[in-house]
Coordinates of C-alpha atoms in Angstrom, one line a residue:
X7 CA 19.6 13.2 19.2
X8 CA 18.0 9.8 18.9
X9 CA 14.2 9.9 18.9
X10 CA 12.1 6.8 19.2
X11 CA 8.4 7.5 18.9
X12 CA 5.8 4.7 19.4
X13 CA 2.7 6.8 19.0
X14 CA 2.6 10.5 19.8
X15 CA 5.6 12.7 20.9
X16 CA 5.7 14.6 24.1
X17 CA 4.1 18.1 23.5
X18 CA 6.4 21.1 23.2
X19 CA 6.5 23.4 26.1
X20 CA 5.2 26.9 25.5
X21 CA 6.0 30.0 27.6
X22 CA 4.5 33.4 28.1
X23 CA 7.1 36.0 29.2
X24 CA 6.2 38.4 32.0
X25 CA 6.4 41.6 30.1
X26 CA 4.2 44.7 29.7
X27 CA 4.7 44.3 25.9
X28 CA 2.9 41.0 25.7
X29 CA -0.9 41.2 25.2
X30 CA -3.2 38.7 27.0
X31 CA -3.7 35.5 25.0
X32 CA -0.5 36.2 23.0
X33 CA 1.7 33.2 23.4
X34 CA 5.4 33.1 22.5
X35 CA 6.8 29.6 21.8
X36 CA 10.1 28.7 23.4
X37 CA 12.3 25.7 23.1
X38 CA 11.8 23.0 25.7
X39 CA 14.0 23.5 28.9
X40 CA 14.4 19.7 28.9
X41 CA 16.9 17.7 26.8
X42 CA 15.8 14.1 26.0
X43 CA 18.0 11.5 24.3
X44 CA 14.9 9.5 23.6
X45 CA 11.1 10.0 23.8
X46 CA 8.4 7.3 23.8
X47 CA 4.6 7.3 23.8
X48 CA 2.7 4.2 24.6
X49 CA -1.1 3.6 24.5
X50 CA -2.2 0.7 26.8
X51 CA -5.6 -0.8 26.5
X52 CA -7.4 -3.1 28.9
X53 CA -7.2 -6.2 26.6
X54 CA -3.4 -6.0 26.8
X55 CA -3.2 -6.5 30.6
X56 CA -1.1 -9.5 31.8
X57 CA 0.1 -10.8 35.1
X58 CA 2.9 -13.1 36.1
X59 CA 0.7 -16.3 36.1
X60 CA -1.3 -16.1 32.8
X61 CA -0.9 -14.4 29.5
X62 CA -3.8 -12.0 29.4
X63 CA -6.1 -11.0 32.3
X64 CA -8.5 -8.8 30.3
X65 CA -7.9 -5.8 32.6
X66 CA -10.8 -3.4 33.4
X67 CA -13.0 -3.2 30.3
X68 CA -12.8 0.2 28.6
X69 CA -9.9 1.5 30.6
X70 CA -7.0 3.1 28.7
X71 CA -3.6 4.6 29.6
X72 CA -1.4 7.0 27.7
X73 CA 2.2 7.0 28.8
X74 CA 4.5 9.8 27.5
X75 CA 8.2 9.4 28.5
X76 CA 11.2 11.6 27.9
X77 CA 14.5 10.0 28.7
X78 CA 17.9 11.7 29.3
X79 CA 20.3 8.8 29.4
X80 CA 23.3 11.1 30.2
X81 CA 21.7 12.2 33.5
X82 CA 19.8 8.9 34.1
X83 CA 16.5 10.8 34.3
X84 CA 13.1 9.9 33.0
X85 CA 10.2 12.4 32.8
X86 CA 6.7 11.2 32.5
X87 CA 3.2 12.3 31.7
X88 CA 0.8 9.5 32.5
X89 CA -3.0 9.7 31.9
X90 CA -5.5 7.0 32.7
X91 CA -9.1 7.0 31.7
X92 CA -11.8 4.6 33.0
X93 CA -9.8 3.1 35.9
X94 CA -12.0 2.3 38.9
X95 CA -10.8 1.3 42.4
X96 CA -7.7 1.9 44.4
X97 CA -4.2 1.1 43.4
X98 CA -2.6 -2.0 44.8
X99 CA 0.9 -3.4 44.3
X100 CA 3.7 -5.1 46.3
X101 CA 6.0 -2.4 44.7
X102 CA 6.6 1.1 46.1
X103 CA 3.8 2.4 43.8
X104 CA 1.3 0.6 41.5
X105 CA 2.6 2.6 38.5
X106 CA 5.9 1.5 37.1
X107 CA 7.8 0.2 34.1
X108 CA 8.6 -3.5 33.9
X109 CA 11.5 -4.9 32.0
X110 CA 9.5 -7.1 29.6
X111 CA 8.2 -7.0 26.1
X112 CA 4.5 -6.0 25.8
X113 CA 2.3 -8.9 26.7
X114 CA 4.9 -10.5 28.9
X115 CA 5.8 -10.3 32.6
X116 CA 9.1 -9.1 34.0
X117 CA 10.7 -7.3 37.0
X118 CA 9.6 -3.8 37.8
X119 CA 12.5 -1.2 37.3
X120 CA 11.2 2.4 37.7
X121 CA 8.3 3.5 39.9
X122 CA 6.2 6.6 39.2
X123 CA 3.7 8.4 41.5
X124 CA 0.3 6.9 41.0
X125 CA -1.9 9.0 38.8
X126 CA -4.5 11.1 40.8
X127 CA -8.0 12.1 39.9
X128 CA -11.6 11.3 40.5
X129 CA -13.0 7.7 40.7
X130 CA -13.8 6.5 37.2
X131 CA -12.5 9.8 35.8
X132 CA -9.3 11.0 34.2
X133 CA -6.2 10.4 36.4
X134 CA -2.8 11.9 35.8
X135 CA 0.7 12.0 37.0
X136 CA 3.4 14.3 35.7
X137 CA 7.0 14.8 36.7
X138 CA 10.6 13.4 36.5
X139 CA 12.5 10.8 38.5
X140 CA 16.2 10.3 38.7
X141 CA 18.4 7.4 39.9
X142 CA 18.6 5.6 42.3
X143 CA 15.5 3.8 41.3
X144 CA 13.8 2.0 44.2
X145 CA 10.9 -0.4 43.7
X146 CA 10.5 -2.0 47.1
X147 CA 10.4 -5.4 45.4
X148 CA 13.4 -7.7 45.8
X149 CA 14.8 -10.5 43.6
X150 CA 17.9 -12.4 44.7
X151 CA 18.1 -10.1 47.8
X152 CA 18.4 -7.0 45.6
X153 CA 15.8 -4.3 44.9
X154 CA 14.7 -4.7 41.3
X155 CA 15.3 -1.0 40.6
X156 CA 18.8 -1.1 42.0
X157 CA 21.5 -0.3 39.5
X158 CA 19.0 0.2 36.7
X159 CA 20.0 2.9 34.2
X160 CA 17.4 4.6 31.8
X161 CA 19.8 3.9 28.9
X162 CA 18.5 0.3 29.1
X163 CA 15.0 1.5 28.3
X164 CA 16.0 4.0 25.7
X165 CA 17.5 1.6 23.2
X166 CA 14.1 1.1 21.5
X167 CA 14.2 -2.7 21.8
X168 CA 10.6 -2.9 23.0
X169 CA 11.6 -4.7 26.2
X170 CA 10.0 -2.2 28.6
X171 CA 6.3 -2.1 29.4
X172 CA 4.5 0.6 31.5
X173 CA 1.8 -0.8 33.8
X174 CA -0.6 0.3 36.5
X175 CA -2.1 -2.1 39.1
X176 CA -5.4 -2.0 40.9
X177 CA -7.3 -4.5 43.0
X178 CA -9.6 -7.0 41.3
X179 CA -13.2 -5.7 40.9
X180 CA -16.2 -7.9 41.1
X181 CA -18.5 -5.4 39.4

């Protein structure tokens, strides 16, 4: 199994069996029910934010995102655990959601490929989104009359070539 880790690996899953022989607070570790061909963890800081017209926008000062991904390239599935801290305002994007992966190196702009549900949580507090998505990937953004997620395979993002960048979009704030 190929593992590419950029920062922190996805946490192992623990389970507590339903049995009269298990005491409260006694945990039994079990292997993960998921099989990943690659795992990635990315920390995104506000000073790394770019858009399609200029290199760096500066983002929302103090905001940070932690993106954990588990990829099963055989099943064309990507699981995600996305946590955002310090983000204010509502999400806004021409894509299906404002939370997605672009095919671009960090610090560059490129077409969106995989959309994730926008992280939920309190205004200016911790927001999170956890789950898995499977092909077909639909972005709601077209290039050359084709959705930018159409035909995309997670194997492209699991090669560890650094050409994929997770991003979350929000409206510009004047405060």
